[in-house]
């Protein structure tokens, strides 16, 4: 089972270019039409479950607006 | 979306320290931002920020001094390699980088860049090739593709009249003083990873005192190309890469053996 | 230290070394090249930075970069090279980093001649580069003065975070005469507070000339002018000869001033009450000295190796009650003392006041001397 991940988008930096939306291998990022930032953008957000924390969105983000988190990987013999 | 307890998770990616946490003047989807981020990540990984001096240029690249969290000087149009030379010759133990666009580096600054490469000046040049003059509104640059429409080549670049694009990597790699010359692209995740590795190797070249290093980054300019950012990366892949082949144009043997 | 025979270009280069020069960037151009050649051996011998740049554009921007680190840095060139450096000078002035330029002036415009001239007065004293800025400009008339002024101007440039220029007529660069070298100073160890050195966060320093917000740019412009007022107050230099009872004042700088002194001495021997004012700081210009002289004398004769560039500055402060005359030679030709003496004699024998500009009257007189 793939690890679970999530992203936090800095809405002050995001310019809604959609590069992360297209790049996401899980197709779980979209622009959040519910929000308009002070600069007038619908920022990107994690819209659906399925994020694996792969970091691809952050890799293509020109604004360094995305922080990526992932479940800690369990190493054999160690407690969770 | 289900809320997750972030404190229980590991951070896979976060804003690099060497990149100032601020809103940039770049247009949405402009890959200048990716280039800045990659430079910052490399500075962080190599712990170079405290001894690096950047040289900003003229064009959309001008505000790199605001975005990268290192000391900066700002050069006249095209003169960044000369200014970097002045800094480096006085502070040889410091790391000196220029961040230049295509109009800056290979049009008005062609003399300075060729001379710096020829001298084997121990500096690192990050060269953004987006095939036009972005800051002034998308005029024809030395890198504009044949037939490409810009605000100063409205019928497409006519090579009979305006000549052919200048191939910076091909040109500079012929210089004996150049130790690391590579062309990468910022259009997709795989290529962005490869671009970062090239930037790392360019700085490794300088740290080792091996001479001139330059990474050309094919970059998008969605606004002046009149495309969405998503279309722009596709256009880059389909149109620019065939003209500007990606790859290593010159790699010093010490660097080619390096694992990063 | 003993007086030795020095060629002007090598002398000022050595003076710069002794002033603690840390880096030199230059490009060959006659009649300045000996300075570059001299430093190409001297600087590495002392473990200091020397680089022959790819062009004057390269050289001035290498200077710009080095200056941003707080190093004592200099370049030297000659007029066409100075024209190329104008862009860099404007940027450097806006960034307020100190540097020194020695401009060994030759005749222009264009590629011109390699013979001495004072044709760079306007491009150096009145800007040349874009925007509102001023350079501190000193003009020597002997090799010794060139040595002393180069030695001193680094301190001035640093005091005001400004550009210091030595406007050296080609004559002085090429001339060999006795000069005494000043003592060798230690290289400065401390880094100025504003200089880049590598730093992040609150220690990050940015040296730039870009201020896209007009209000910010205006603040810089105003501050530069205010700083210049201080320079004008403190750094005016000139020297006077035989001015106590003079009724005619000759005004000339550099070589023209030196030649004029010979003419003034001869004229004095002939009983003509003539003196000489030789501006040493061309910028800030000794307006007050000229003004005071104008109140004392009946005639002012401006002598230059150009078409009267300083003449305009003299005329700014001279009232109509004082007659102003001009004599110049151009294109690399230096006036003989006799030529200036003839002018003094002509004036002393009585000239009719005229509304015609002194330059126009001179040009008319030149028609009988040169066919043009």
XYZ file of C-alpha atoms in Angstrom:
712
model
C 0.000 0.000 0.000
C 1.470 3.371 -0.994
C 2.460 5.757 1.749
C 0.079 8.551 2.475
C 1.120 12.087 1.976
C -0.222 15.551 1.886
C 0.730 19.014 0.726
C 0.383 22.500 2.145
C 0.190 25.263 -0.420
C 1.343 28.709 0.623
C -1.534 30.772 -0.739
C 0.517 33.968 -0.555
C 2.976 32.557 -3.067
C 0.744 30.455 -5.344
C -0.090 32.045 -8.706
C -2.409 29.295 -9.929
C -0.225 28.390 -12.890
C -1.537 24.807 -12.763
C 1.842 23.220 -13.425
C 1.415 21.141 -10.253
C -2.106 20.182 -11.262
C -0.808 18.726 -14.505
C 2.312 17.190 -12.997
C 0.645 15.349 -10.108
C 0.899 11.623 -10.888
C -2.163 10.912 -8.745
C -4.258 13.711 -10.286
C -5.337 14.854 -6.845
C -4.427 18.551 -7.064
C -6.729 21.188 -8.457
C -7.256 24.899 -8.202
C -9.488 25.820 -5.323
C -12.297 27.808 -6.900
C -13.733 28.470 -3.452
C -10.871 30.801 -2.619
C -9.597 33.954 -4.280
C -6.262 35.134 -2.905
C -5.678 38.870 -2.343
C -3.789 38.864 -5.626
C -6.722 37.315 -7.409
C -5.720 33.701 -7.837
C -7.528 30.450 -7.096
C -4.685 28.679 -5.307
C -3.793 25.047 -5.816
C -4.947 22.558 -3.194
C -5.141 18.864 -2.560
C -8.650 18.125 -3.776
C -8.870 14.408 -3.329
C -7.398 11.571 -1.347
C -4.535 9.683 -2.881
C -1.523 11.921 -2.286
C 1.562 9.779 -1.812
C 3.833 12.655 -0.818
C 5.969 12.080 -3.906
C 6.946 15.759 -4.135
C 6.476 16.109 -7.882
C 4.188 19.097 -7.426
C 6.831 20.898 -5.371
C 9.437 20.040 -7.970
C 7.585 21.818 -10.761
C 6.285 24.697 -8.627
C 7.934 27.963 -9.792
C 6.998 29.694 -6.551
C 8.348 27.139 -4.061
C 4.855 27.420 -2.605
C 4.320 23.770 -1.747
C 5.470 21.927 1.339
C 5.182 18.157 0.992
C 4.628 15.748 3.876
C 4.646 11.983 3.929
C 3.922 9.294 6.477
C 7.049 8.201 8.238
C 8.344 5.055 6.600
C 8.398 2.155 9.009
C 11.807 0.592 9.223
C 11.816 -3.099 10.023
C 12.433 -3.840 13.661
C 11.486 -0.362 14.788
C 8.345 0.786 16.528
C 6.051 3.044 14.577
C -9.782 16.548 2.130
C -9.093 14.584 5.256
C -6.958 16.593 7.625
C -3.740 14.835 8.605
C -1.571 15.420 11.639
C 1.455 17.035 10.069
C 3.576 16.709 13.178
C 3.440 12.945 12.724
C 4.747 13.167 9.189
C 8.112 13.713 7.638
C 8.741 16.752 5.485
C 9.540 15.588 1.987
C 9.921 19.018 0.498
C 9.954 22.519 1.896
C 10.935 26.026 0.871
C 14.748 26.199 0.662
C 16.529 28.399 3.212
C 18.536 30.118 0.508
C 15.310 31.287 -1.139
C 13.645 34.285 0.467
C 10.019 33.538 1.360
C 8.444 36.303 -0.679
C 6.080 36.880 -3.554
C 8.063 37.215 -6.785
C 7.521 39.546 -9.728
C 7.522 36.597 -12.108
C 4.393 35.872 -14.124
C 2.398 32.750 -13.193
C 4.115 29.615 -14.453
C 7.391 31.304 -15.373
C 10.174 28.807 -14.839
C 12.571 31.501 -13.669
C 11.084 30.605 -10.290
C 12.063 26.958 -10.717
C 15.602 27.995 -11.611
C 15.821 30.208 -8.524
C 14.540 27.393 -6.350
C 17.039 24.886 -7.739
C 19.938 27.292 -7.191
C 18.734 27.845 -3.624
C 18.445 24.113 -2.993
C 21.986 23.549 -4.227
C 23.316 26.408 -2.096
C 21.580 24.809 0.908
C 22.847 21.320 0.164
C 26.418 22.488 -0.308
C 26.158 24.939 2.609
C 27.506 27.739 0.424
C 25.192 30.638 1.258
C 27.496 32.252 3.792
C 30.300 32.562 1.271
C 28.496 33.083 -1.991
C 28.127 36.403 -3.769
C 25.588 36.583 -6.551
C 25.750 38.890 -9.530
C 22.340 39.848 -10.840
C 21.874 40.950 -14.424
C 19.349 42.993 -16.370
C 16.048 41.608 -17.547
C 13.527 39.481 -15.642
C 16.592 38.071 -13.892
C 17.260 41.459 -12.281
C 15.550 40.764 -8.971
C 17.389 37.540 -8.239
C 19.103 39.617 -5.570
C 15.781 39.910 -3.752
C 14.889 36.256 -4.002
C 18.115 34.459 -3.189
C 19.111 34.844 0.425
C 22.779 35.642 -0.227
C 24.895 38.750 -0.761
C 24.347 40.230 -4.193
C 25.655 42.873 -6.525
C 23.760 43.978 -9.590
C 25.505 44.400 -12.915
C 24.846 46.586 -15.954
C 23.207 44.774 -18.872
C 25.462 41.970 -20.081
C 28.354 42.793 -17.779
C 27.678 40.298 -15.008
C 30.616 38.005 -15.917
C 32.994 40.993 -15.769
C 31.590 42.130 -12.447
C 31.765 38.565 -11.142
C 35.396 38.488 -12.254
C 36.098 41.600 -10.204
C 34.498 40.054 -7.121
C 36.185 36.688 -7.601
C 39.666 38.125 -8.159
C 39.457 40.032 -4.887
C 37.697 37.248 -2.950
C 39.047 34.047 -4.542
C 37.845 31.888 -1.646
C 34.264 32.959 -2.156
C 31.753 31.404 -4.512
C 30.600 33.786 -7.210
C 27.613 33.158 -9.458
C 25.890 35.165 -12.122
C 22.250 34.712 -13.006
C 21.596 35.922 -16.548
C 18.961 35.774 -19.210
C 19.552 35.144 -22.883
C 19.461 38.757 -24.073
C 21.793 39.699 -21.273
C 24.297 36.888 -21.647
C 24.521 36.077 -25.302
C 23.442 39.307 -26.992
C 24.659 42.433 -25.224
C 26.962 40.442 -22.958
C 28.396 38.032 -25.520
C 31.832 39.601 -25.235
C 31.981 39.341 -21.474
C 30.759 35.734 -21.307
C 33.133 34.460 -23.982
C 36.051 36.273 -22.354
C 35.172 34.892 -18.914
C 34.912 31.356 -20.296
C 38.150 31.740 -22.208
C 39.952 32.930 -19.096
C 38.621 29.954 -17.205
C 37.225 32.413 -14.700
C 36.292 30.325 -11.684
C 32.674 31.442 -11.543
C 29.322 29.762 -12.124
C 26.833 31.129 -14.627
C 23.156 30.241 -14.527
C 21.819 31.063 -17.965
C 18.078 31.267 -18.563
C 17.110 30.743 -22.197
C 13.451 31.564 -22.811
C 13.885 32.612 -26.443
C 12.863 36.225 -25.956
C 13.417 39.470 -24.056
C 10.912 38.937 -21.273
C 11.240 42.072 -19.177
C 10.752 44.485 -22.056
C 7.730 42.646 -23.356
C 8.792 39.759 -25.541
C 11.046 41.090 -28.256
C 13.244 38.922 -30.448
C 16.334 37.680 -28.618
C 19.466 36.031 -30.012
C 17.824 32.784 -28.886
C 14.473 33.320 -30.629
C 13.752 30.319 -32.832
C 13.586 30.722 -36.617
C 10.045 31.603 -37.548
C 9.083 32.384 -33.970
C 6.819 35.400 -33.618
C 7.788 38.035 -31.107
C 6.804 41.662 -30.658
C 9.791 42.710 -32.768
C 9.559 39.872 -35.272
C 5.809 39.998 -35.871
C 5.982 37.797 -38.942
C 8.277 35.299 -37.306
C 12.063 35.444 -37.087
C 13.303 35.682 -40.632
C 16.759 34.129 -40.667
C 17.584 35.856 -43.938
C 17.177 39.191 -42.220
C 17.758 38.501 -38.512
C 20.088 35.542 -38.662
C 20.090 32.408 -36.580
C 19.895 31.796 -32.837
C 23.186 31.754 -30.972
C 23.910 28.410 -29.379
C 25.546 29.308 -26.104
C 26.561 25.849 -24.873
C 27.989 24.864 -28.241
C 29.908 28.151 -28.359
C 31.263 28.227 -24.837
C 32.165 24.538 -24.709
C 34.834 25.208 -27.338
C 36.705 27.379 -24.849
C 39.609 25.692 -23.120
C 38.923 27.602 -19.925
C 35.415 26.168 -19.623
C 35.167 23.155 -17.316
C 31.470 22.501 -17.053
C 28.975 23.424 -19.756
C 25.548 21.812 -19.799
C 22.092 22.451 -21.203
C 19.015 21.361 -19.305
C 15.319 22.106 -19.462
C 12.776 23.062 -16.822
C 9.681 21.706 -18.564
C 8.934 18.554 -16.575
C 9.812 16.826 -13.279
C 12.466 14.549 -14.738
C 14.239 17.384 -16.516
C 13.985 19.635 -13.490
C 15.771 16.953 -11.439
C 18.479 16.764 -14.104
C 18.742 20.555 -14.135
C 19.329 20.583 -10.414
C 22.070 18.008 -10.744
C 23.741 20.128 -13.406
C 23.559 23.223 -11.207
C 25.097 21.185 -8.396
C 27.918 20.043 -10.657
C 28.520 23.601 -11.836
C 28.997 24.760 -8.255
C 31.106 21.672 -7.521
C 33.307 22.757 -10.430
C 33.825 26.163 -8.869
C 34.342 24.820 -5.355
C 37.125 22.655 -6.754
C 38.705 25.620 -8.525
C 38.383 23.944 -11.913
C 37.363 27.012 -13.887
C 34.365 28.350 -15.699
C 31.004 26.617 -15.313
C 27.721 27.421 -17.020
C 24.319 25.757 -17.008
C 21.856 26.785 -19.687
C 18.283 26.259 -18.587
C 15.595 26.182 -21.251
C 12.811 28.115 -19.674
C 9.268 29.194 -20.428
C 7.870 32.672 -20.836
C 4.110 32.020 -20.874
C 3.106 35.680 -20.930
C 5.217 36.725 -23.888
C 4.695 33.454 -25.674
C 0.954 34.121 -25.275
C 0.311 30.676 -23.823
C -0.923 29.178 -20.591
C 1.906 27.884 -18.396
C 0.855 24.318 -19.188
C 0.938 24.962 -22.941
C 4.237 26.781 -22.564
C 6.037 23.772 -21.082
C 4.690 21.639 -23.922
C 5.847 24.200 -26.481
C 9.279 24.260 -24.883
C 9.522 20.491 -25.107
C 8.295 20.304 -28.680
C 9.920 23.370 -30.226
C 12.888 24.456 -28.181
C 14.560 21.178 -27.311
C 14.992 20.079 -30.945
C 16.805 23.347 -31.618
C 18.678 23.403 -28.329
C 19.684 19.785 -27.660
C 19.946 18.943 -23.992
C 23.073 17.394 -22.621
C 26.564 17.863 -21.258
C 28.660 19.926 -23.632
C 31.813 19.919 -21.601
C 32.568 18.197 -18.324
C 35.905 18.303 -16.572
C 37.120 14.729 -15.841
C 37.083 15.396 -12.090
C 33.432 16.365 -12.296
C 32.412 13.485 -14.533
C 33.653 11.096 -11.850
C 31.717 12.903 -9.147
C 28.610 11.276 -7.646
C 26.070 13.735 -6.333
C 62.645 59.157 -0.422
C 64.852 60.439 -3.230
C 63.546 62.060 -6.362
C 63.874 59.739 -9.309
C 63.080 59.981 -12.971
C 59.658 58.518 -13.602
C 57.479 58.230 -16.667
C 54.070 59.663 -15.771
C 52.066 56.507 -16.492
C 54.397 54.301 -14.479
C 54.664 56.898 -11.728
C 50.934 57.087 -11.076
C 50.712 53.301 -11.242
C 53.390 52.960 -8.558
C 51.717 55.699 -6.506
C 48.495 53.678 -6.590
C 50.367 50.571 -5.449
C 51.775 52.582 -2.555
C 48.317 53.883 -1.704
C 47.303 50.284 -1.034
C 45.801 49.342 -4.393
C 44.351 45.836 -4.058
C 43.103 45.266 -7.585
C 43.661 46.738 -11.019
C 41.704 45.995 -14.176
C 42.583 47.664 -17.449
C 42.828 47.444 -21.201
C 45.615 48.659 -23.480
C 45.125 52.055 -25.072
C 47.619 54.717 -26.038
C 48.764 56.930 -24.330
C 47.968 55.070 -21.080
C 49.310 51.589 -21.762
C 52.506 51.835 -19.699
C 50.400 51.939 -16.545
C 48.776 48.619 -17.459
C 52.150 47.120 -18.380
C 53.781 48.348 -15.194
C 51.027 46.948 -12.986
C 50.964 43.618 -14.858
C 54.344 42.941 -13.257
C 54.064 44.956 -10.053
C 50.699 43.745 -8.726
C 51.325 39.973 -8.967
C 54.745 40.521 -7.397
C 52.906 41.849 -4.338
C 50.228 39.161 -4.457
C 47.564 41.641 -5.519
C 44.947 41.289 -8.235
C 45.778 42.350 -11.777
C 43.790 41.464 -14.855
C 43.894 42.681 -18.417
C 40.226 42.798 -19.290
C 38.619 41.931 -22.622
C 37.608 45.563 -23.152
C 37.092 48.788 -21.263
C 33.533 47.589 -20.676
C 34.956 44.518 -19.043
C 37.539 46.500 -17.094
C 35.141 49.011 -15.574
C 32.713 46.263 -14.564
C 35.498 44.221 -12.997
C 36.323 47.391 -11.079
C 32.634 47.644 -10.162
C 32.613 44.094 -8.812
C 35.847 44.518 -6.879
C 34.689 47.878 -5.514
C 31.552 46.191 -4.156
C 33.788 44.048 -1.947
C 35.312 47.199 -0.464
C 38.714 46.664 -2.077
C 40.885 49.587 -3.191
C 40.525 49.301 -6.929
C 41.607 51.303 -9.936
C 41.501 51.301 -13.685
C 43.210 53.544 -16.166
C 42.399 54.270 -19.758
C 42.402 56.990 -22.373
C 39.543 58.974 -23.886
C 37.890 56.448 -26.260
C 38.174 53.920 -23.436
C 36.668 56.406 -21.026
C 33.698 56.775 -23.355
C 33.192 53.016 -23.149
C 33.428 53.108 -19.377
C 30.697 55.709 -19.013
C 27.983 53.107 -18.500
C 29.901 51.503 -15.662
C 30.735 54.851 -14.087
C 27.072 55.794 -13.926
C 26.199 52.461 -12.277
C 29.102 52.754 -9.854
C 28.085 56.296 -8.934
C 24.532 55.123 -8.262
C 25.724 52.182 -6.175
C 28.037 54.510 -4.208
C 31.066 52.254 -4.213
C 34.460 53.978 -4.244
C 36.873 53.513 -7.130
C 39.602 55.401 -8.938
C 39.921 56.048 -12.664
C 42.964 57.610 -14.261
C 41.988 59.020 -17.640
C 45.076 59.780 -19.722
C 43.393 62.103 -22.165
C 44.015 62.102 -25.902
C 42.456 64.108 -28.716
C 39.003 63.292 -30.062
C 36.227 62.944 -31.031
C 36.268 59.481 -32.542
C 39.405 57.432 -32.603
C 40.978 60.870 -32.818
C 44.643 61.189 -32.136
C 47.008 59.641 -29.618
C 48.462 63.049 -28.778
C 47.569 64.915 -25.585
C 44.317 66.769 -25.153
C 41.889 68.015 -22.535
C 38.846 66.988 -24.529
C 37.503 64.696 -21.802
C 36.697 67.635 -19.517
C 32.989 67.548 -20.313
C 32.517 63.796 -20.231
C 34.306 63.512 -16.900
C 33.445 66.772 -15.133
C 29.881 67.094 -16.371
C 28.871 63.473 -16.215
C 29.080 61.637 -19.476
C 27.106 58.734 -18.111
C 23.354 58.934 -17.633
C 21.645 60.387 -14.596
C 22.560 62.870 -11.901
C 25.957 62.105 -10.466
C 29.311 63.758 -9.925
C 32.855 62.427 -9.806
C 35.663 63.960 -7.801
C 38.107 65.045 -10.513
C 41.668 66.183 -9.973
C 43.996 67.418 -12.722
C 47.782 67.278 -12.240
C 50.235 69.408 -14.192
C 53.400 67.471 -13.362
C 54.372 63.857 -12.819
C 54.861 64.658 -9.133
C 51.341 66.017 -8.871
C 50.022 62.939 -10.637
C 51.764 60.796 -8.036
C 50.473 62.845 -5.115
C 46.933 63.086 -6.422
C 46.606 59.376 -7.179
C 47.976 58.631 -3.721
C 45.393 60.893 -2.134
C 42.314 60.305 -4.254
C 41.656 56.799 -2.905
C 40.978 58.390 0.474
C 38.643 60.947 -1.076
C 36.806 58.281 -3.057
C 36.331 56.213 0.090
C 35.406 59.162 2.278
C 32.517 60.057 -0.003
C 31.862 56.562 -1.433
C 32.387 58.215 -4.774
C 34.328 57.925 -8.017
C 37.710 59.608 -7.982
C 39.105 60.558 -11.386
C 42.552 61.813 -12.229
C 42.218 63.706 -15.492
C 45.725 63.345 -16.777
C 46.607 64.999 -20.073
C 48.432 62.555 -22.348
C 51.426 64.800 -21.878
C 51.813 63.958 -18.216
C 51.338 60.264 -18.865
C 54.123 60.189 -21.429
C 56.461 62.715 -19.816
C 59.539 61.630 -17.889
C 60.516 63.939 -15.056
C 61.763 63.738 -11.472
C 59.262 62.686 -8.859
C 59.391 61.491 -5.306
C 57.345 58.455 -4.388
C 55.262 58.473 -1.229
C 55.789 55.731 1.382
C 54.205 52.296 0.948
C 50.947 52.008 2.850
C 49.655 48.809 4.348
C 46.762 47.150 2.554
C 43.610 47.979 4.441
C 42.501 45.026 6.543
C 39.007 45.985 7.635
C 36.068 45.544 5.293
C 33.734 48.562 5.012
C 30.344 47.952 6.570
C 28.484 48.188 3.266
C 30.720 45.793 1.291
C 29.514 42.365 0.155
C 31.411 39.432 1.678
C 28.916 36.565 1.778
C 25.990 36.732 4.141
C 22.418 35.582 4.553
C 19.327 36.734 6.427
C 19.947 39.902 8.384
C 23.587 39.877 7.245
C 22.644 39.825 3.571
C 23.903 42.825 1.638
C 22.751 43.922 -1.787
C 24.587 46.534 -3.810
C 22.440 47.675 -6.680
C 21.626 50.695 -8.786
C 18.046 49.614 -9.508
C 15.260 51.496 -7.743
C 12.108 50.951 -9.725
C 9.924 52.887 -7.290
C 10.301 56.520 -8.401
C 10.090 57.805 -4.842
C 13.043 55.597 -3.857
C 15.044 56.720 -6.856
C 14.371 60.359 -6.079
C 15.573 59.844 -2.520
C 18.831 58.393 -3.871
C 19.179 61.245 -6.370
C 18.621 63.862 -3.698
C 20.996 62.157 -1.320
C 23.708 62.044 -3.996
C 23.336 65.777 -4.575
C 23.414 66.448 -0.833
C 26.568 64.403 -0.537
C 28.028 66.377 -3.413
C 27.382 69.601 -1.514
C 29.726 68.270 1.158
C 32.378 67.566 -1.453
C 31.950 71.077 -2.826
C 32.349 72.491 0.654
C 35.467 70.504 1.578
C 37.419 69.461 -1.467
C 37.949 72.446 -3.741
C 41.598 72.742 -4.782
C 43.397 75.268 -6.945
C 46.651 77.140 -7.001
C 47.392 80.767 -7.835
C 50.484 82.439 -9.237
C 51.161 86.207 -9.317
C 47.542 87.007 -8.580
C 48.106 89.631 -5.850
C 48.179 92.644 -8.155
C 47.031 91.000 -11.359
C 44.751 92.820 -13.785
C 44.657 89.869 -16.161
C 44.022 86.347 -14.875
C 44.887 83.349 -16.976
C 42.885 80.257 -16.050
C 44.124 76.862 -17.154
C 44.344 73.340 -15.713
C 46.800 70.506 -16.188
C 49.295 70.898 -18.997
C 47.606 74.030 -20.353
C 47.971 75.625 -16.917
C 51.607 74.592 -16.748
C 52.407 76.056 -20.171
C 50.442 79.186 -19.300
C 52.642 79.644 -16.231
C 55.691 79.966 -18.484
C 53.863 82.591 -20.532
C 52.730 84.431 -17.388
C 56.312 84.560 -16.067
C 57.574 85.978 -19.340
C 54.733 88.506 -19.400
C 55.539 89.547 -15.833
C 59.156 90.073 -16.899
C 57.763 92.358 -19.582
C 55.865 94.284 -16.921
C 52.343 92.992 -17.677
C 50.253 92.575 -14.458
C 49.102 89.040 -15.195
C 48.531 86.070 -12.884
C 47.441 82.479 -13.205
C 44.746 80.437 -11.508
C 45.206 76.727 -12.014
C 42.186 74.683 -10.925
C 43.353 71.378 -9.435
C 39.957 70.004 -8.542
C 37.969 70.325 -11.756
C 35.058 68.827 -9.900
C 34.261 70.362 -7.494
C 35.238 73.386 -9.559
C 36.843 76.371 -7.783
C 33.968 78.714 -8.639
C 34.603 80.958 -5.663
C 38.260 81.543 -6.577
C 37.263 82.431 -10.127
C 34.522 84.719 -8.868
C 36.915 86.552 -6.568
C 39.541 86.857 -9.295
C 36.920 88.223 -11.678
C 36.093 90.961 -9.199
C 39.777 91.935 -9.103
C 40.894 91.728 -12.727
C 39.746 93.367 -15.958
C 40.330 90.335 -18.147
C 40.226 86.589 -17.756
C 41.985 84.441 -20.352
C 40.964 80.800 -20.302
C 43.500 78.477 -21.901
C 42.654 74.873 -22.666
C 43.562 71.996 -24.949
C 39.964 71.724 -26.114
C 37.390 74.120 -27.542
C 36.593 75.784 -24.246
C 34.900 73.194 -22.076
C 36.098 74.691 -18.786
C 35.500 78.130 -20.321
C 31.767 77.555 -19.848
C 32.273 76.867 -16.139
C 34.388 80.001 -15.758
C 31.754 82.085 -17.559
C 29.052 80.842 -15.189
C 30.488 82.937 -12.387
C 32.098 85.819 -14.238
C 29.952 88.920 -14.565
C 29.751 90.952 -17.758
C 32.000 93.639 -16.232
C 34.980 91.329 -16.647
C 36.102 90.584 -20.177
C 36.584 86.868 -20.839
C 38.877 85.617 -23.564
C 39.677 82.117 -24.713
C 42.621 80.434 -26.332
C 42.727 76.763 -27.146
C 44.604 74.253 -29.234
C 42.998 70.957 -30.145
C 43.487 67.653 -31.861
C 46.566 66.729 -29.876
C 48.373 70.025 -30.427
C 49.710 71.732 -27.342
C 49.993 75.510 -27.245
C 53.512 76.956 -27.059
C 54.171 79.458 -24.262
C 54.692 82.073 -26.984
C 51.169 81.595 -28.272
C 49.724 82.227 -24.826
C 52.116 85.138 -24.310
C 50.831 86.682 -27.566
C 47.298 86.369 -26.235
C 48.281 88.014 -22.955
C 50.009 90.823 -24.854
C 47.032 91.283 -27.139
C 44.735 91.579 -24.134
C 47.153 93.862 -22.254
C 47.365 96.211 -25.240
C 43.642 96.783 -24.955
C 40.779 94.767 -26.389
C 37.390 96.160 -27.080
C 34.660 94.583 -24.975
C 32.451 92.385 -27.105
C 29.096 90.659 -26.842
C 30.407 87.881 -29.043
C 31.119 84.645 -27.148
C 34.835 84.215 -26.343
C 34.854 80.930 -28.235
C 33.507 82.571 -31.384
C 36.110 85.332 -31.183
C 38.860 82.718 -30.706
C 37.587 80.691 -33.647
C 37.726 83.786 -35.823
C 41.324 84.451 -34.748
C 42.243 80.812 -35.424
C 41.232 81.267 -39.063
C 44.390 83.267 -39.603
C 46.533 80.543 -37.996
C 45.022 77.290 -39.230
C 43.282 76.591 -42.519
C 39.954 74.878 -41.716
